[in-house]
Coordinates of C-alpha atoms in Angstrom, one line a residue:
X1 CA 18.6 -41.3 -5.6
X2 CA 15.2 -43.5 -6.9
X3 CA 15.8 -44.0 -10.2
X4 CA 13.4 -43.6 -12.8
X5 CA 13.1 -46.8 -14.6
X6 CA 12.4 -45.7 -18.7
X7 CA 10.4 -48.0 -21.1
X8 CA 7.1 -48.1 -22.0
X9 CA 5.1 -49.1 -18.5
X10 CA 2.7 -46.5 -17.9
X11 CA 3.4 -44.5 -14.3
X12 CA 0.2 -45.1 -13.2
X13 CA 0.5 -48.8 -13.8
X14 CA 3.7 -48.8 -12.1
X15 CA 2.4 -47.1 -9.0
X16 CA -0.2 -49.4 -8.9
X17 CA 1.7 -52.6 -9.2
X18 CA 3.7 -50.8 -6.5
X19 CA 1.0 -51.1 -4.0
X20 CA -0.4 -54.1 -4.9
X21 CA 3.0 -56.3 -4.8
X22 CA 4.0 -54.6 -1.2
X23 CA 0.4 -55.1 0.3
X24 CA 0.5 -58.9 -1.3
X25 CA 4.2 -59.5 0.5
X26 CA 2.9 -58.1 3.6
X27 CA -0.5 -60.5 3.7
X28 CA 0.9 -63.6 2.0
X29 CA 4.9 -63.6 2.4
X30 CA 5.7 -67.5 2.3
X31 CA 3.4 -67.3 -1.2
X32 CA 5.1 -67.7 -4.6
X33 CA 4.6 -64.3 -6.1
X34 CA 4.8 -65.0 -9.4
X35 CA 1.9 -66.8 -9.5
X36 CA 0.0 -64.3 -7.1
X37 CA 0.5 -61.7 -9.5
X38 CA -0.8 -63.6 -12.2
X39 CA -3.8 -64.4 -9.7
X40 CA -3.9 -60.2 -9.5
X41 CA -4.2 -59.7 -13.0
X42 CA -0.4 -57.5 -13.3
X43 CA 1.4 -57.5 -16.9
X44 CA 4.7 -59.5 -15.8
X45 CA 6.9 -56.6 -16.7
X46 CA 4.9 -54.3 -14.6
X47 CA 5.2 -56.9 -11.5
X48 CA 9.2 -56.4 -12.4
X49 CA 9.1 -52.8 -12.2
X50 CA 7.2 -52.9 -9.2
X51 CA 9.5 -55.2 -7.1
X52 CA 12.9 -53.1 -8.4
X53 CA 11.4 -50.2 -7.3
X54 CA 10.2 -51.4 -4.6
X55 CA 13.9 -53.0 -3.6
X56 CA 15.4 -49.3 -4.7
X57 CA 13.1 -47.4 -2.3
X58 CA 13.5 -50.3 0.5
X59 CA 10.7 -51.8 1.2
X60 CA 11.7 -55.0 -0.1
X61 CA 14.4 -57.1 0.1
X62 CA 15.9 -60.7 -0.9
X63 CA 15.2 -63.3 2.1
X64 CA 17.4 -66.1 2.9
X65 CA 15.9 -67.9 -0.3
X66 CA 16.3 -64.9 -2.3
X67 CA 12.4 -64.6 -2.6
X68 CA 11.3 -60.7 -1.8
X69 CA 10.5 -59.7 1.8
X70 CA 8.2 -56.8 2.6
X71 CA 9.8 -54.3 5.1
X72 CA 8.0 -52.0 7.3
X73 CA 8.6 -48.1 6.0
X74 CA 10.2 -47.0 9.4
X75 CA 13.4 -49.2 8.8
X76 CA 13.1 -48.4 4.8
X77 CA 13.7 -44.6 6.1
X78 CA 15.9 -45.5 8.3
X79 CA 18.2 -47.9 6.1
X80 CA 17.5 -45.4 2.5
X81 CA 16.9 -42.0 3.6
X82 CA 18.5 -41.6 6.9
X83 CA 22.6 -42.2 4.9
X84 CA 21.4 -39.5 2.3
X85 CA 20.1 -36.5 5.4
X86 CA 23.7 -37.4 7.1
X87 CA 25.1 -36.7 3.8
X88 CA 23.2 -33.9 3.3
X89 CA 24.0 -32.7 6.9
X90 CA 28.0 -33.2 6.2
X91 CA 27.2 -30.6 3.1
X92 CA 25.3 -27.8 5.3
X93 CA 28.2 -27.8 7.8
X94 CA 30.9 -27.8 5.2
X95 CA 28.8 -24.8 3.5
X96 CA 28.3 -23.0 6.7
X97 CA 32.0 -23.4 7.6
X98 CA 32.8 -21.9 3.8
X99 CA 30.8 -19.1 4.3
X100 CA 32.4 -18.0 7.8
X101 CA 35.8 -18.3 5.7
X102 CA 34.4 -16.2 2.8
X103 CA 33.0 -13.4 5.1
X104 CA 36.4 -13.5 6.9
X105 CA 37.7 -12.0 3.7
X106 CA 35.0 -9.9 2.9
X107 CA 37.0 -6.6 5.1
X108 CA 39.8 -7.2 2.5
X109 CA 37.7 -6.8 -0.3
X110 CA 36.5 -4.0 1.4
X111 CA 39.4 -2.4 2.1
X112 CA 40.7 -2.7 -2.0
X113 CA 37.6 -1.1 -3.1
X114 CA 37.7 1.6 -0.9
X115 CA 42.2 1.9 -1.1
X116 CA 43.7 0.5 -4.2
X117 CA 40.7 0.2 -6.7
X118 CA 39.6 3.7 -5.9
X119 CA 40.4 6.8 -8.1
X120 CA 39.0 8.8 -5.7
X121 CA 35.1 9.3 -7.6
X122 CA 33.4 6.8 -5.6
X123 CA 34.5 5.8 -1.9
X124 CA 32.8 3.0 0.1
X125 CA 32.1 3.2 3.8
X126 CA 31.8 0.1 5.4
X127 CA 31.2 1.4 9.2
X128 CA 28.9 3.9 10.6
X129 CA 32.3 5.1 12.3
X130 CA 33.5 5.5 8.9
X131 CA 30.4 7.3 7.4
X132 CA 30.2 9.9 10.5
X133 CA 33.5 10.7 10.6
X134 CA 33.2 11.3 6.7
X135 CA 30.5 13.4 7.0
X136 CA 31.8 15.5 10.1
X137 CA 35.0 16.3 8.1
X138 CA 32.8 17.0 5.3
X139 CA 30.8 19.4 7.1
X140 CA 33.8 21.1 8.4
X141 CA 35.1 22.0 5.0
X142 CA 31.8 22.9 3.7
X143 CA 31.7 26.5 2.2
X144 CA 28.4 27.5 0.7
X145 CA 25.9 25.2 1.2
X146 CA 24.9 21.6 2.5
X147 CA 21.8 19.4 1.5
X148 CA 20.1 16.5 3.3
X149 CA 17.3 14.3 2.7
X150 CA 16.8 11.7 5.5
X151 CA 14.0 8.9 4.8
X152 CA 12.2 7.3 7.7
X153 CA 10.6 9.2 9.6
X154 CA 11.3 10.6 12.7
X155 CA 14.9 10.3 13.7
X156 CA 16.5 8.6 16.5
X157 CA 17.9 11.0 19.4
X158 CA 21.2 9.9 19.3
X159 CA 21.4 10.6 15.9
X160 CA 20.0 14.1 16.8
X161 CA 22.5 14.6 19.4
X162 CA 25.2 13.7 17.0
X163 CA 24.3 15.9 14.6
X164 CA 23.1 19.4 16.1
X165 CA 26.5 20.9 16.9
X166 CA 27.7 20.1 13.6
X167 CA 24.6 21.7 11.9
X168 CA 25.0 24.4 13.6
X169 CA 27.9 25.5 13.2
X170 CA 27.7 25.3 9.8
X171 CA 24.7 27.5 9.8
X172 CA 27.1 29.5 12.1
X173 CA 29.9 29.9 9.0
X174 CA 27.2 31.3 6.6
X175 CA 26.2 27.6 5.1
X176 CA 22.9 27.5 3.6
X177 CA 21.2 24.0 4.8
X178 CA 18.3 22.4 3.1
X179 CA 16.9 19.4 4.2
X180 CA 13.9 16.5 3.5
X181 CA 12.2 14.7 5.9
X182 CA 8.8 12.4 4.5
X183 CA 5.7 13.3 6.6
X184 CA 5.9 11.2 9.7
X185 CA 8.8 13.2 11.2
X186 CA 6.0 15.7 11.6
X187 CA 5.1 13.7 14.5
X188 CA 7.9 12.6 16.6
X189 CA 8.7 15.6 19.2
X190 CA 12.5 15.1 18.7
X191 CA 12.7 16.0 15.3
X192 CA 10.4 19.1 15.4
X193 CA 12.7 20.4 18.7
X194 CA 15.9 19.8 16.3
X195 CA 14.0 21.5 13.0
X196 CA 13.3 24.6 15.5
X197 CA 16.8 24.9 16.5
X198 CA 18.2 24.7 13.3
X199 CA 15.5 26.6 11.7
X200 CA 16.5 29.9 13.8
X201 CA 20.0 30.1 12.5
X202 CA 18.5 29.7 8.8
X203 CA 17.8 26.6 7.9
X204 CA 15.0 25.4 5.3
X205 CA 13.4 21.8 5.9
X206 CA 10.6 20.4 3.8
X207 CA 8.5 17.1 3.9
X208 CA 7.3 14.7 1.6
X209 CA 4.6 11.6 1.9
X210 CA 6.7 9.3 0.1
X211 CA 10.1 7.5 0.3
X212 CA 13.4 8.9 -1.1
X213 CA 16.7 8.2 -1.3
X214 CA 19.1 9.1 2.1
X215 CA 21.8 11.4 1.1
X216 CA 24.0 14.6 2.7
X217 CA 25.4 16.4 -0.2
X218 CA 28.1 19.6 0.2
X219 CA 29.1 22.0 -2.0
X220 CA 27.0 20.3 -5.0
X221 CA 30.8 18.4 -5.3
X222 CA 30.9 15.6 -3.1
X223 CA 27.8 13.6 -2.3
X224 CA 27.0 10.9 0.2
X225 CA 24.8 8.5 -0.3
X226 CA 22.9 5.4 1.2
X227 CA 24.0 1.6 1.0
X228 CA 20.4 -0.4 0.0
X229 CA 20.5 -2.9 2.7
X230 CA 23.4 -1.7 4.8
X231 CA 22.2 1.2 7.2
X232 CA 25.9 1.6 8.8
X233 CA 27.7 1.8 5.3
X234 CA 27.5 4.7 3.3
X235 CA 29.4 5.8 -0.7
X236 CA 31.0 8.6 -1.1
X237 CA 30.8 10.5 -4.6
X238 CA 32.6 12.6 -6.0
X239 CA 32.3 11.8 -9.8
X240 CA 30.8 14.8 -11.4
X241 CA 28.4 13.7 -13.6
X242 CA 26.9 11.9 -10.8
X243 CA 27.2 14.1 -8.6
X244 CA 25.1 17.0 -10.6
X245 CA 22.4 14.0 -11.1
X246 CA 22.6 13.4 -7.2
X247 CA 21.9 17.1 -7.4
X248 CA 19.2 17.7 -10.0
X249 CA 16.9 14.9 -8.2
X250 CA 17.3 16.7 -4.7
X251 CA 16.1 20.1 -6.3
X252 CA 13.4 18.1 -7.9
X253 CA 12.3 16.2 -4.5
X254 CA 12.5 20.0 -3.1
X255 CA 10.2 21.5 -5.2
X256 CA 7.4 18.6 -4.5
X257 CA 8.1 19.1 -1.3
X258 CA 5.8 21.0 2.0
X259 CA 7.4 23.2 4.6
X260 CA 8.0 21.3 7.9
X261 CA 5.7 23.8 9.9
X262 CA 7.1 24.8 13.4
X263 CA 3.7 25.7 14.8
X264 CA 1.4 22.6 15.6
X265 CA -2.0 23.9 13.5
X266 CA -4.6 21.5 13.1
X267 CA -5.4 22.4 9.7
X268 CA -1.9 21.4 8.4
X269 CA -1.9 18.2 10.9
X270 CA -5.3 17.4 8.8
X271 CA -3.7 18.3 5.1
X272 CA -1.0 15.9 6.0
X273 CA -2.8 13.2 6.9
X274 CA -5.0 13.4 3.8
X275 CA -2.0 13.4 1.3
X276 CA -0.6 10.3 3.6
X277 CA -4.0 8.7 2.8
X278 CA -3.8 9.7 -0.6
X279 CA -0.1 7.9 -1.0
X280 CA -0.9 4.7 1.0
X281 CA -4.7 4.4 -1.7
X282 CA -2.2 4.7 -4.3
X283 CA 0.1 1.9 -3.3
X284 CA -3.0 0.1 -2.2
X285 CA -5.0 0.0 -5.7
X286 CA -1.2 -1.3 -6.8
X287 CA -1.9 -4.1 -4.7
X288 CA 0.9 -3.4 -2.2
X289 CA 1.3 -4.9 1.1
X290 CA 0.4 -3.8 4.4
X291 CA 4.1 -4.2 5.2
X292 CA 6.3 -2.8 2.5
X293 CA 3.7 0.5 2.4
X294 CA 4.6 0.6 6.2
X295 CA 7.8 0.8 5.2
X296 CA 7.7 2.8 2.4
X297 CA 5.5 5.8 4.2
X298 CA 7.7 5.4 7.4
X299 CA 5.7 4.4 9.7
X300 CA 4.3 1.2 12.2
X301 CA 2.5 -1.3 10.1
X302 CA -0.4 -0.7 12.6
X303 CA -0.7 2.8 11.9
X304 CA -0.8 2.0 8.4
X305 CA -3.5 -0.2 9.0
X306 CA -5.4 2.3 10.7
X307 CA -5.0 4.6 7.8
X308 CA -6.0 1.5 5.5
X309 CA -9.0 1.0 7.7
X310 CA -10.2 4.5 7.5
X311 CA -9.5 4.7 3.4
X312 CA -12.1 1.3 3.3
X313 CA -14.6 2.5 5.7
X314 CA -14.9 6.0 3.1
X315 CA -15.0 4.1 0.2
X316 CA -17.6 1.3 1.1
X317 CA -15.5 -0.8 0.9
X318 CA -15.9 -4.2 3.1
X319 CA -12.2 -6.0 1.9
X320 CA -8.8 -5.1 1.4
X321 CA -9.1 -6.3 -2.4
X322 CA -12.3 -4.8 -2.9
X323 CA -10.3 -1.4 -2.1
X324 CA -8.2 -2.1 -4.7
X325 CA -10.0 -2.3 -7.2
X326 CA -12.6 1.1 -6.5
X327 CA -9.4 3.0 -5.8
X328 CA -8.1 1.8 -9.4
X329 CA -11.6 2.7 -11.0
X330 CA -11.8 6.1 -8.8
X331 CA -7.6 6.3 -10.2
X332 CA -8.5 5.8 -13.8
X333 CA -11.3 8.3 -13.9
X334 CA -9.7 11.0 -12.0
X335 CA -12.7 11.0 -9.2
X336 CA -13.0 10.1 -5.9
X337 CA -11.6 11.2 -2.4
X338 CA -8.0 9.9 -2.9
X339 CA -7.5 11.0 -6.6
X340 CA -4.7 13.6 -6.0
X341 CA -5.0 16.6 -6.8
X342 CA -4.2 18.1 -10.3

């Protein structure tokens, strides 16, 4: 590593001397450079800074007569930094080969937190094997009623598939089955042939513009919840303080939410679009991206844009920031086409 020589000669002094001493050796190398530098006009202890770092960083060193030679940068780097990147190089691989060793482990852990260390109130899933079975044996033993809330959209049809039969047949037994989608799964064709079936034999579904948490819950005793970051793993709950909060927030998400409609109106297809507009102006006067609203409204960044482009073009507003800021104005005063509604 350069040092960094203390004492009192001022850095820009030093860097100076620097350039002067190492452009001097390169024009006049056979000439005595203690009288150059007096010829250049350098303090004498700033000349001796300048040639030890220059030695340090290697761009100069001791000839046959021990008088400095200037070297050319490319063999500097090669004979100074290139020793320090294999080191550094020797560390990456060392670190990379620790963390393969530590993730090795990690299914032990795993398997402690969910065996051992487990009293039974809090169970973690590591697999999406793990989590289904879970929530098939769950649904099985289910007795009065189940309820889901499943972020992001419309669902995959595998994950449909998966899950009819089982709905059903709970809805068969007598269960009562409420569920949450946010407002996109409006749109996607395999959710809304699901929401029919399901909705003949009973069961209530509802729809919200924003993001929630993903979570099955039965009996209002046991509770299954989302892994941030993991969407195979899942936690089981069965602590019952938690569990009633797990609860209370569902009922509270239920209330704020709209039914899922089975008939396509165009009237409803408009309403929802306007309070999607109304949640991505929202996150937009918060000066949230174009990506994590995406995200957060469940739907294609380019869709979102869309929606941004339309929520500029009604406000007058020719930039992204500009936006913003009438959208916090319109916000503040309680006016404007994407205050929502008291």
């Amino acid at each position: 590593m350069i040092s960094n020589h203390t004492g009192s000669i001022d850095s820009k002094c030093r860097d100076h001397a620097k350039k002067v001493v190492y452009r001097h050796l390169l024009q006049r190398p056979s000439a005595g450079l203690a009288e150059a530098l007096d010829d250049l006009g350098l303090p004498p202890e700033c000349a001796d800074h300048a040639v030890a770092d220059l030695v340090e960083l290697g761009l100069v060193h001791k000839g046959s007569e021990q008088s400095p030679v200037a070297v050319a940068p490319e063999r500097a780097v090669e004979r100074v930094l290139a020793p320090m990147e294999r080191v550094l190089l020797s560390q990456r691989h060392r670190i990379e080969a620790m963390r393969d060793q530590l993730m090795d482990l990690a299914p032990i852990y795993s398997e402690w937190l969910t065996g051992e260390r487990s009293d039974g109130s809090l169970e973690y899933l590591v697999t999406l094997d793990q989590a289904l079975a879970t929530i098939t044996k769950l649904s099985t033993t289910a007795e009065t009623e189940v309820l889901t809330a499943q972020p992001g959209g419309g669902r995959k049809a595998d994950i449909l598939e998966e899950a009819i039969g089982r709905d059903e047949a709970m809805l068969e037994r007598g269960v009562r089955m409420r569920t949450l989608y946010q407002h996109t799964a409006r749109f996607s064709h395999g959710t809304r042939a699901y929401v029919e079936r399901v909705s003949r034999l009973g069961a209530e579904v509802r729809t919200m513009d924003d993001e929630f948490m993903r979570l099955l819950l039965f009996d209002r005793k046991t509770a299954v919840i989302g892994v941030q970051g993991d969407m195979n793993a899942a936690i089981v709950v069965r602590e019952p303080n938690l569990v009633h909060f797990i609860a209370s927030t569902f009922d509270i998400w239920w209330l704020t939410a709209a039914r899922f409609p089975l008939d396509w109106r165009n009237d409803e297809v408009a309403d929802v679009a306007e309070q999607l507009k109304r949640r991505i102006a929202l996150l937009l006067s918060e000066g949230v991206s174009d990506q994590v609203i995406a995200k957060r409204m469940a739907m294609s960044v380019r869709t979102c844009r869309r929606h941004i482009a339309e929520i500029m073009e009604r406000l007058g507003a020719d930039s992204r920031f500009q936006a913003g800021y009438l959208l916090g104005v319109q916000r503040a005063a309680g006016t404007g086409p994407f205050t929502s509604p008291q």
